Short mmCIF file of N, CA and C in Angstrom, two decimals:
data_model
loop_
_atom_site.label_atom_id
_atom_site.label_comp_id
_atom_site.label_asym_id
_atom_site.label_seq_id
_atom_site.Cartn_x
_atom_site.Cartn_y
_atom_site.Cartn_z
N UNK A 1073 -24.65 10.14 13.88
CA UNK A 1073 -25.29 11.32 13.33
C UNK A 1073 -24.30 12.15 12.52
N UNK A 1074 -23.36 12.47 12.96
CA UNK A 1074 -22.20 13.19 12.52
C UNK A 1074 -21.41 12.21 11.09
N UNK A 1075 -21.56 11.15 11.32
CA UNK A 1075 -21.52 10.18 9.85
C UNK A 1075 -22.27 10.64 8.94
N UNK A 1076 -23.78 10.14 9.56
CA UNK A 1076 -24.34 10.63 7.95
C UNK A 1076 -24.59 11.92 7.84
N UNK A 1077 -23.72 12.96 8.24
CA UNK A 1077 -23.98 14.64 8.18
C UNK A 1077 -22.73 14.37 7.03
N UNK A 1078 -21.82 14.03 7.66
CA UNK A 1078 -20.95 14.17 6.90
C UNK A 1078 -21.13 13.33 5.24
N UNK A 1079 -21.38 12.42 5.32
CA UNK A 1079 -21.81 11.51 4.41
C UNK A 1079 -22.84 12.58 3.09
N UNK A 1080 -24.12 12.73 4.18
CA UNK A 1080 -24.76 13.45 2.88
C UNK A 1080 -24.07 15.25 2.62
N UNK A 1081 -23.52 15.60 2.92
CA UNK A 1081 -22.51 16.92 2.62
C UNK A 1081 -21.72 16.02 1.46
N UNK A 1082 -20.91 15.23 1.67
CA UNK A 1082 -19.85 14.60 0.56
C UNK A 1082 -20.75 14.37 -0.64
N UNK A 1083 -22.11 13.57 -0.58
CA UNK A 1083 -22.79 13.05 -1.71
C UNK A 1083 -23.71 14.92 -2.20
N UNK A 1084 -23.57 15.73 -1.17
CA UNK A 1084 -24.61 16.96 -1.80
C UNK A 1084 -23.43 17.12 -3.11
N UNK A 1085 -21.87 17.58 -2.54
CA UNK A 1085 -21.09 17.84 -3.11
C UNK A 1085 -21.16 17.31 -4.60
N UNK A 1086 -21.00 16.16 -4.69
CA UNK A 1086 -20.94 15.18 -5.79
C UNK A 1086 -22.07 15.86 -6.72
N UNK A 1087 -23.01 15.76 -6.11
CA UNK A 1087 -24.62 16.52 -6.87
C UNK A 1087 -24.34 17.46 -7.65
N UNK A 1088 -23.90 18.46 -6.77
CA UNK A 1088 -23.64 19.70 -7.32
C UNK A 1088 -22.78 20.08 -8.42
N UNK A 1089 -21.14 19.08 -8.32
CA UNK A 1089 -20.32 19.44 -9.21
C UNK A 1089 -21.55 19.06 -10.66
N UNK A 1090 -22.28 17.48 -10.54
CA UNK A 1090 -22.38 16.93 -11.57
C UNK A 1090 -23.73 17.81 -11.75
N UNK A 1091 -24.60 18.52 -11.62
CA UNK A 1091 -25.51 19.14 -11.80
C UNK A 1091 -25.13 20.48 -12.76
N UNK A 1092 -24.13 21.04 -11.60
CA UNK A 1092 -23.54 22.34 -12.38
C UNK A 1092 -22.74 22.90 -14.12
N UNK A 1093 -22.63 21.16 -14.00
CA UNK A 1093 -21.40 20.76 -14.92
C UNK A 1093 -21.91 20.69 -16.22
N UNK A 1094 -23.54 20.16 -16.22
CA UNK A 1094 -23.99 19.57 -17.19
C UNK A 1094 -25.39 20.03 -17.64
N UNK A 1095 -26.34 19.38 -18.74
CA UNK A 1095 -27.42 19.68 -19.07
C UNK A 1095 -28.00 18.83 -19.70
N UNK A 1096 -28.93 18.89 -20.34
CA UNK A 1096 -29.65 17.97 -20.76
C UNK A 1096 -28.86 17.70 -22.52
N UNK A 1097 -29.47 16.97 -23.63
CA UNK A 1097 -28.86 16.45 -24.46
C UNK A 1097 -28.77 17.39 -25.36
N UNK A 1098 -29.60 18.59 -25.87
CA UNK A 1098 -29.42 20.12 -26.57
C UNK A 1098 -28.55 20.70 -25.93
N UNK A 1099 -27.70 20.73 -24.84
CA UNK A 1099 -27.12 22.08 -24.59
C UNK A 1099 -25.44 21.62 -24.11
N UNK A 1100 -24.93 20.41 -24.50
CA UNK A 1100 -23.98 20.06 -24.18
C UNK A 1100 -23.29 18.70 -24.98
N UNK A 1101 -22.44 18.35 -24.63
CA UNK A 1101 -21.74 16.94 -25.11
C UNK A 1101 -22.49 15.73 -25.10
N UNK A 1102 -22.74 14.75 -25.57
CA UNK A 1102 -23.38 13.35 -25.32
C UNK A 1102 -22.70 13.03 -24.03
N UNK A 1103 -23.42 12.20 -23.32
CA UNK A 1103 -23.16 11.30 -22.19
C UNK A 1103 -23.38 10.05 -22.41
N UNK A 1104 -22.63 8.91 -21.19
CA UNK A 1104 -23.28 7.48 -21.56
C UNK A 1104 -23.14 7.27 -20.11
N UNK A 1105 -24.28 5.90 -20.22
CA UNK A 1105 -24.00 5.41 -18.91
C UNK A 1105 -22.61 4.65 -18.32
N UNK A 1106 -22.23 4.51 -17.26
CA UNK A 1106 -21.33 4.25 -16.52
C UNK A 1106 -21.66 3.85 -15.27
N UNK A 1107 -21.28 2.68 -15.28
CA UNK A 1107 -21.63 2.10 -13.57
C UNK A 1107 -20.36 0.69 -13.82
N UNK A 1108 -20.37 0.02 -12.38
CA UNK A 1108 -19.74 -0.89 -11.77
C UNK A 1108 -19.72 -0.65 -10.27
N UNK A 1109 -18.50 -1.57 -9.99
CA UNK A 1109 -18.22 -1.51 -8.41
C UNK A 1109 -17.01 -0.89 -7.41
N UNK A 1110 -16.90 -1.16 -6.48
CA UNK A 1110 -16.07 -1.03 -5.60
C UNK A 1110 -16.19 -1.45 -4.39
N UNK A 1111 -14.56 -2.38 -4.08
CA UNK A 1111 -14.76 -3.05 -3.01
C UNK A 1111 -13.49 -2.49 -2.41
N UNK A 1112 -12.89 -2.69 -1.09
CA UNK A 1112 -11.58 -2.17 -0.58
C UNK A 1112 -11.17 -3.72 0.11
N UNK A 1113 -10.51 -3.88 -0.16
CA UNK A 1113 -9.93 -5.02 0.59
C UNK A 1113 -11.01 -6.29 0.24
N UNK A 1114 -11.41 -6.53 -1.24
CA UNK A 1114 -12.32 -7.65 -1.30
C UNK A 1114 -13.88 -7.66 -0.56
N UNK A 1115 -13.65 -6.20 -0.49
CA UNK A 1115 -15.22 -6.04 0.40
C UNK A 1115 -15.82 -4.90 0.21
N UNK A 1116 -17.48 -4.58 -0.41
CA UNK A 1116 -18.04 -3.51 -1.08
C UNK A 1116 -17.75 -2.55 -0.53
N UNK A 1117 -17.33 -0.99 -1.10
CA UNK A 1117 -17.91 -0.13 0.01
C UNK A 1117 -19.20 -0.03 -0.12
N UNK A 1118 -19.59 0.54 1.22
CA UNK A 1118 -20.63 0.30 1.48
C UNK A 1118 -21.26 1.72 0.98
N UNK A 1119 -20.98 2.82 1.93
CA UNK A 1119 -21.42 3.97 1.18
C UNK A 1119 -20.40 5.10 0.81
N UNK A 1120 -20.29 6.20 -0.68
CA UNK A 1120 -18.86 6.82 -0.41
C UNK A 1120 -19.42 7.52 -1.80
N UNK A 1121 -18.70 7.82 -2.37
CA UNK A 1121 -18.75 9.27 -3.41
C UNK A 1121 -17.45 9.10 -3.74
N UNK A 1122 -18.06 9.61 -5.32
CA UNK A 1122 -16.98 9.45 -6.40
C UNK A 1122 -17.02 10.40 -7.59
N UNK A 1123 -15.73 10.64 -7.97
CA UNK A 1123 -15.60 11.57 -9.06
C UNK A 1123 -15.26 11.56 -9.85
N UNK A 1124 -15.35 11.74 -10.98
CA UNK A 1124 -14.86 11.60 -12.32
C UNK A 1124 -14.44 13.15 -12.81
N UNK A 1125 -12.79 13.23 -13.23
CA UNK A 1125 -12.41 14.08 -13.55
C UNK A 1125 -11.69 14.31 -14.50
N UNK A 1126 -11.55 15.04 -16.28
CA UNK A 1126 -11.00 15.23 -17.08
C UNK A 1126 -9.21 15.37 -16.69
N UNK A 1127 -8.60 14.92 -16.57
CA UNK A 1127 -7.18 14.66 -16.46
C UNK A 1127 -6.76 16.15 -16.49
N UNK A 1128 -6.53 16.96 -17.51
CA UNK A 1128 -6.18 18.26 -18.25
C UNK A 1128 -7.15 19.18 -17.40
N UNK A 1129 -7.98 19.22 -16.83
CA UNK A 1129 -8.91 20.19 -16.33
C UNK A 1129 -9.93 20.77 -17.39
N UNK A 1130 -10.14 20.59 -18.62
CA UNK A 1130 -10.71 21.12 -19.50
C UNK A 1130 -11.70 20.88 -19.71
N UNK A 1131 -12.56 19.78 -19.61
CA UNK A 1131 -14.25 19.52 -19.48
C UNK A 1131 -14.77 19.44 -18.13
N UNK A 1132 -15.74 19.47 -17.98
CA UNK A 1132 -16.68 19.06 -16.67
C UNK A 1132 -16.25 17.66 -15.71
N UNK A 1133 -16.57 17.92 -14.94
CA UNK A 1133 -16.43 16.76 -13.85
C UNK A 1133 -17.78 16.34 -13.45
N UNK A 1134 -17.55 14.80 -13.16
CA UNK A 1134 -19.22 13.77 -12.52
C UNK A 1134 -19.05 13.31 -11.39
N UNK A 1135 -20.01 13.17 -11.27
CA UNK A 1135 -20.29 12.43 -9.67
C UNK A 1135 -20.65 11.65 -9.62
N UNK A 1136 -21.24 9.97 -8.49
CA UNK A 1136 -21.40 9.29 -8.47
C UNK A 1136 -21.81 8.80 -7.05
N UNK A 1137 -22.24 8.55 -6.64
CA UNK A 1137 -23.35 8.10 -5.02
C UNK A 1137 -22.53 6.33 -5.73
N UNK A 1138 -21.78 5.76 -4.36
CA UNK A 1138 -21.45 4.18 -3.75
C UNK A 1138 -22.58 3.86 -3.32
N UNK A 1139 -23.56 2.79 -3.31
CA UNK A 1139 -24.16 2.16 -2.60
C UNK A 1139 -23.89 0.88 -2.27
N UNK A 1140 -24.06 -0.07 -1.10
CA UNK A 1140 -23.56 -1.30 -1.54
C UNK A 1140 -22.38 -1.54 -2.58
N UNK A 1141 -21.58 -1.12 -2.43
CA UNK A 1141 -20.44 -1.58 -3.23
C UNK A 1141 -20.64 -0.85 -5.17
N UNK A 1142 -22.04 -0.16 -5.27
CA UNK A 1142 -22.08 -0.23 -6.87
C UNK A 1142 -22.68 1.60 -7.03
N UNK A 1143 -21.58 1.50 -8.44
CA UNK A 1143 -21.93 2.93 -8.91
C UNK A 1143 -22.79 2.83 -10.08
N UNK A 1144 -23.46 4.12 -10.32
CA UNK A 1144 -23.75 4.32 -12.04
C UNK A 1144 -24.02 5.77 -12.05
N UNK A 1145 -23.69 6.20 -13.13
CA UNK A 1145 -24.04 7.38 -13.18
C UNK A 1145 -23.80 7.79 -15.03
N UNK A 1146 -23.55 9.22 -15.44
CA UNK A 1146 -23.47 8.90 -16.71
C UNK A 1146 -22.25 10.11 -17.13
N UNK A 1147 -21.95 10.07 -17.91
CA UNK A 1147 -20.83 10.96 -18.28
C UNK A 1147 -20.22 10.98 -19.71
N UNK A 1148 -19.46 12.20 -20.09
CA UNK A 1148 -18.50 11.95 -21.80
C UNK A 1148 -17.61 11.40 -21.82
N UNK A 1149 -17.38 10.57 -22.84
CA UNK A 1149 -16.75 9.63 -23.16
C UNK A 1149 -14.76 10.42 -23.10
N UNK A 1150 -13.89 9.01 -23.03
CA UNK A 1150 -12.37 10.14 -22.46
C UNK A 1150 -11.84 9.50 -21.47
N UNK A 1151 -10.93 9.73 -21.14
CA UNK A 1151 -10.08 9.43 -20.18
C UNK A 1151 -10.13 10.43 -19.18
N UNK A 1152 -10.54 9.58 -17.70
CA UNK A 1152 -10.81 10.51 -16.90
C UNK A 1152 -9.98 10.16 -15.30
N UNK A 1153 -9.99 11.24 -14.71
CA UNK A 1153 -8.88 10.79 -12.98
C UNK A 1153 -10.11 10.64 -12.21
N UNK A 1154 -9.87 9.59 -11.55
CA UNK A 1154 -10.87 9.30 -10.43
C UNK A 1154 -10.86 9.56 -8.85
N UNK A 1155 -11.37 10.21 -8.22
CA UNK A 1155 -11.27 9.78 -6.93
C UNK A 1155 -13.25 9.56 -6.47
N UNK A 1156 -12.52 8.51 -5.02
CA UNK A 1156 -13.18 7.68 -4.21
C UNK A 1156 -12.91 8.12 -2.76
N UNK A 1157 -13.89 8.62 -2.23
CA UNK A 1157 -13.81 9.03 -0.47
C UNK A 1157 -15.32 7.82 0.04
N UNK A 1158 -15.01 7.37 1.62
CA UNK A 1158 -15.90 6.98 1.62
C UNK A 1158 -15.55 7.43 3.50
N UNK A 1159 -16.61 7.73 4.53
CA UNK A 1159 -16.14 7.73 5.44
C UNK A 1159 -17.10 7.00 6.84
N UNK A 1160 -16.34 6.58 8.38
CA UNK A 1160 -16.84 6.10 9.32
C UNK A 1160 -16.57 7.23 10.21
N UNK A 1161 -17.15 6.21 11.60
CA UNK A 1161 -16.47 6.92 12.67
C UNK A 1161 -14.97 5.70 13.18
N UNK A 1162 -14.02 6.65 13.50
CA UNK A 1162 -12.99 6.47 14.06
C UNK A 1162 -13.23 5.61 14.72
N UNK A 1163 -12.48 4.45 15.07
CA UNK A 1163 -12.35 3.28 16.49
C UNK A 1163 -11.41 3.90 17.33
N UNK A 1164 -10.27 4.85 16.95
CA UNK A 1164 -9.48 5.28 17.77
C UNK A 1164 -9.20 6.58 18.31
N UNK A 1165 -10.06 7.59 17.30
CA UNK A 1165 -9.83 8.89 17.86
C UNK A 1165 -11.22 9.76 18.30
N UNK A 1166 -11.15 10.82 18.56
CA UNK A 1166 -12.13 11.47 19.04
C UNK A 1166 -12.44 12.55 19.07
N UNK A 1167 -13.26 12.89 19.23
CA UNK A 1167 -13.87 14.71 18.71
C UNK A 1167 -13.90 14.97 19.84
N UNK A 1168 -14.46 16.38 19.99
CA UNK A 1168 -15.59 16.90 21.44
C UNK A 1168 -16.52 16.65 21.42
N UNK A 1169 -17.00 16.52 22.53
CA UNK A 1169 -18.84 16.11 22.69
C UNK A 1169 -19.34 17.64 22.13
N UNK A 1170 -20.72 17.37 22.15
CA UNK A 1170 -21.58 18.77 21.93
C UNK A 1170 -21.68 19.08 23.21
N UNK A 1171 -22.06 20.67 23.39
CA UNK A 1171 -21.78 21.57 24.37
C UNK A 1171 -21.02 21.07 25.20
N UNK A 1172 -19.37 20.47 25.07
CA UNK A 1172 -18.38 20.29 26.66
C UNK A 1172 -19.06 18.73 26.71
N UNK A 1173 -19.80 18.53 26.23
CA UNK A 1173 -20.21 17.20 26.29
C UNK A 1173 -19.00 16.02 26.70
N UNK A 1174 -19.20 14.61 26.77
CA UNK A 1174 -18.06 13.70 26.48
C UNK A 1174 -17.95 13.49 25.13
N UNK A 1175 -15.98 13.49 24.80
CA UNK A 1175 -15.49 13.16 23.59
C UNK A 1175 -16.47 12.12 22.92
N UNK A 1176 -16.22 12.26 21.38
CA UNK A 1176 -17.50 10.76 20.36
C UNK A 1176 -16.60 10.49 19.71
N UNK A 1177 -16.63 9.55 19.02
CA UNK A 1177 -15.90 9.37 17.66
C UNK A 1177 -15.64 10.67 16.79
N UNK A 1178 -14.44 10.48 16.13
CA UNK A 1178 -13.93 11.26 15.38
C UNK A 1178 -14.89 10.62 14.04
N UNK A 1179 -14.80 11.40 12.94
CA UNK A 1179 -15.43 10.88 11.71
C UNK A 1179 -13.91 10.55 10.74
N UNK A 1180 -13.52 9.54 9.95
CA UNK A 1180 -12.25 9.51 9.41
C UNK A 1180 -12.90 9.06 7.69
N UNK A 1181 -11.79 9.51 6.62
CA UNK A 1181 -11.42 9.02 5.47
C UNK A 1181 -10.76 7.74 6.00
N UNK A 1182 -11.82 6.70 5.55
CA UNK A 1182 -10.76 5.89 5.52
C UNK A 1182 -10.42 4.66 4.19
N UNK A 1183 -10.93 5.58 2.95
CA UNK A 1183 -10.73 5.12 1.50
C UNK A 1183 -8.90 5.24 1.80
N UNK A 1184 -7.60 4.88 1.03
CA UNK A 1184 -6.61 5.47 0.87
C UNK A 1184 -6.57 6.71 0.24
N UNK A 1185 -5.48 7.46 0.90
CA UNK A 1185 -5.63 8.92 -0.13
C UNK A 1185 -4.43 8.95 -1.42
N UNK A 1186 -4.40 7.65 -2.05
CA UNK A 1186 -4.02 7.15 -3.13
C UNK A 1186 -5.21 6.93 -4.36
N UNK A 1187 -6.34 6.51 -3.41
CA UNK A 1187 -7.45 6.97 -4.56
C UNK A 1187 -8.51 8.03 -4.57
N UNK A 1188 -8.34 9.35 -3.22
CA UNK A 1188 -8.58 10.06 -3.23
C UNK A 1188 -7.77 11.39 -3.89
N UNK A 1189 -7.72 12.12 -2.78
CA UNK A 1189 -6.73 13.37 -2.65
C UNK A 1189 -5.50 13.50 -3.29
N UNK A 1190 -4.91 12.17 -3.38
CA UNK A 1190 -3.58 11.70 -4.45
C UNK A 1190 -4.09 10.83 -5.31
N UNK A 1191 -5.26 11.10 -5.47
CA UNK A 1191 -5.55 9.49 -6.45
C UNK A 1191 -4.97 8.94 -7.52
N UNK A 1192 -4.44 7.73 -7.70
CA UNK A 1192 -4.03 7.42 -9.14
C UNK A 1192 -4.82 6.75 -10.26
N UNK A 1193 -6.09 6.72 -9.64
CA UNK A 1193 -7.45 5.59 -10.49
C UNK A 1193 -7.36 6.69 -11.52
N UNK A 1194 -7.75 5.97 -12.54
CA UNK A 1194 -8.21 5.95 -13.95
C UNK A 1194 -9.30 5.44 -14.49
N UNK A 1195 -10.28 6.24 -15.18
CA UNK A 1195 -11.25 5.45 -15.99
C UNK A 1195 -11.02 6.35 -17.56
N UNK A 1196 -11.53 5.17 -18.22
CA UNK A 1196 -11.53 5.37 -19.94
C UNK A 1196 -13.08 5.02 -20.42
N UNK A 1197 -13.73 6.05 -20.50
CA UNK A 1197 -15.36 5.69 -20.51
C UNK A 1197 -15.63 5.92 -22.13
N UNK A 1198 -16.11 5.10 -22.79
CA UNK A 1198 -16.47 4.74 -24.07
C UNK A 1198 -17.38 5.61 -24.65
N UNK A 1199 -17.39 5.88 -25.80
CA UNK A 1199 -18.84 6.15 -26.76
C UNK A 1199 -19.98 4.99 -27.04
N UNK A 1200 -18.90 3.79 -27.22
CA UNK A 1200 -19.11 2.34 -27.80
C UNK A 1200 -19.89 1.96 -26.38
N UNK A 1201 -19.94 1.92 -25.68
CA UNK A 1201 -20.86 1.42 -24.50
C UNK A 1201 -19.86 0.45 -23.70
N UNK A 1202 -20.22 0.04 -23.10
CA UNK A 1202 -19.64 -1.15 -22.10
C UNK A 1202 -18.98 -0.54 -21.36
N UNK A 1203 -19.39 0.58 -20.37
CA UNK A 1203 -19.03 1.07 -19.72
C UNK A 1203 -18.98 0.41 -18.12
N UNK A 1204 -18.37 -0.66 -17.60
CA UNK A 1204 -18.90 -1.67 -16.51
C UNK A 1204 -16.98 -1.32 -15.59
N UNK A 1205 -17.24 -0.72 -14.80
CA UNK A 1205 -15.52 -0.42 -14.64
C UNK A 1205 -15.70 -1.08 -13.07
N UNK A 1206 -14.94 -1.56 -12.66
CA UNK A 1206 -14.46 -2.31 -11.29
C UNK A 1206 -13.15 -1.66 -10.46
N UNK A 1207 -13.37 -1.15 -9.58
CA UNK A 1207 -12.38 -0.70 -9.06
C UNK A 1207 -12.13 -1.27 -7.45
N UNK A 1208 -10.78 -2.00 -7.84
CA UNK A 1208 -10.28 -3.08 -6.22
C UNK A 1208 -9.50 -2.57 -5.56
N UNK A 1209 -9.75 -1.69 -4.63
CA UNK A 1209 -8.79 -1.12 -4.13
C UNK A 1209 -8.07 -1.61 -2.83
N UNK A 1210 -7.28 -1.37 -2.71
CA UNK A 1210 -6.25 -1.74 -1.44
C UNK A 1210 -5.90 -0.86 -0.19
N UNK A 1211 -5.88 -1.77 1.12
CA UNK A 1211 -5.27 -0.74 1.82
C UNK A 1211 -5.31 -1.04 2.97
N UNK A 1212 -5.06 0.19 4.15
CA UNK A 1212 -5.57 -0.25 5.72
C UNK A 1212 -6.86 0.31 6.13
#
């Protein structure tokens, strides 16, 4: 339960930046589509949130909902910093129960925070189209 609380809070997030950010095709920059994948260790994520962010801070930032391993979403063309969060429950640590309850799983990041919080991903999203980006990430 506390997964997908947390889960849909991360994807409201995503919503919001990319909602706030943007508008329809009169009141802002062109967009294009953008989608591909992501796997961690040769294997989809499954579910996780993603961001697309102007390097310099100077344009808007996007969002993106993981499903099964695949994104799409749409955005301006540019070189942009990426991060990727995706999260479980812990195998090893633990919260408090509700009311004094017994300890549950902890909820953990467990994308690297090399492509989060420190991320070093990169995307270069086109005018020209072929926007199909793959991202293999590594880790524990």
């Amino acid at each position: 339960m506390k997964q997908s609380l947390l889960i849909f809070c991360a994807l409201l997030t995503v919503n919001l930046i990319a909602a706030g950010c943007g508008g329809g095709a009169s009141d802002g920059p062109a967009v294009y589509p953008v989608s591909g994948t992501v796997t961690l260790n040769g294997k989809p994520v499954q579910e996780g949130a993603m961001v697309f962010m102007d390097p310099d801070g100077q344009s808007k930032s996007f969002g993106a909902r993981i499903e099964n391993g695949e994104f799409s979403t749409e955005m301006t063309p540019g070189k942009k910093k990426v991060e990727i969060t995706a999260t479980r429950e812990s195998k090893t640590k633990k919260s408090p129960g509700p009311s004094g309850g017994p300890p549950v799983p902890a909820i953990e990041q467990y994308i690297p925070a090399e492509y989060n919080e420190k991320t070093t991903l990169e995307a270069d999203v086109s005018a020209d189209g072929g926007n199909e980006i793959k991202f293999e990430l590594k880790g524990s």
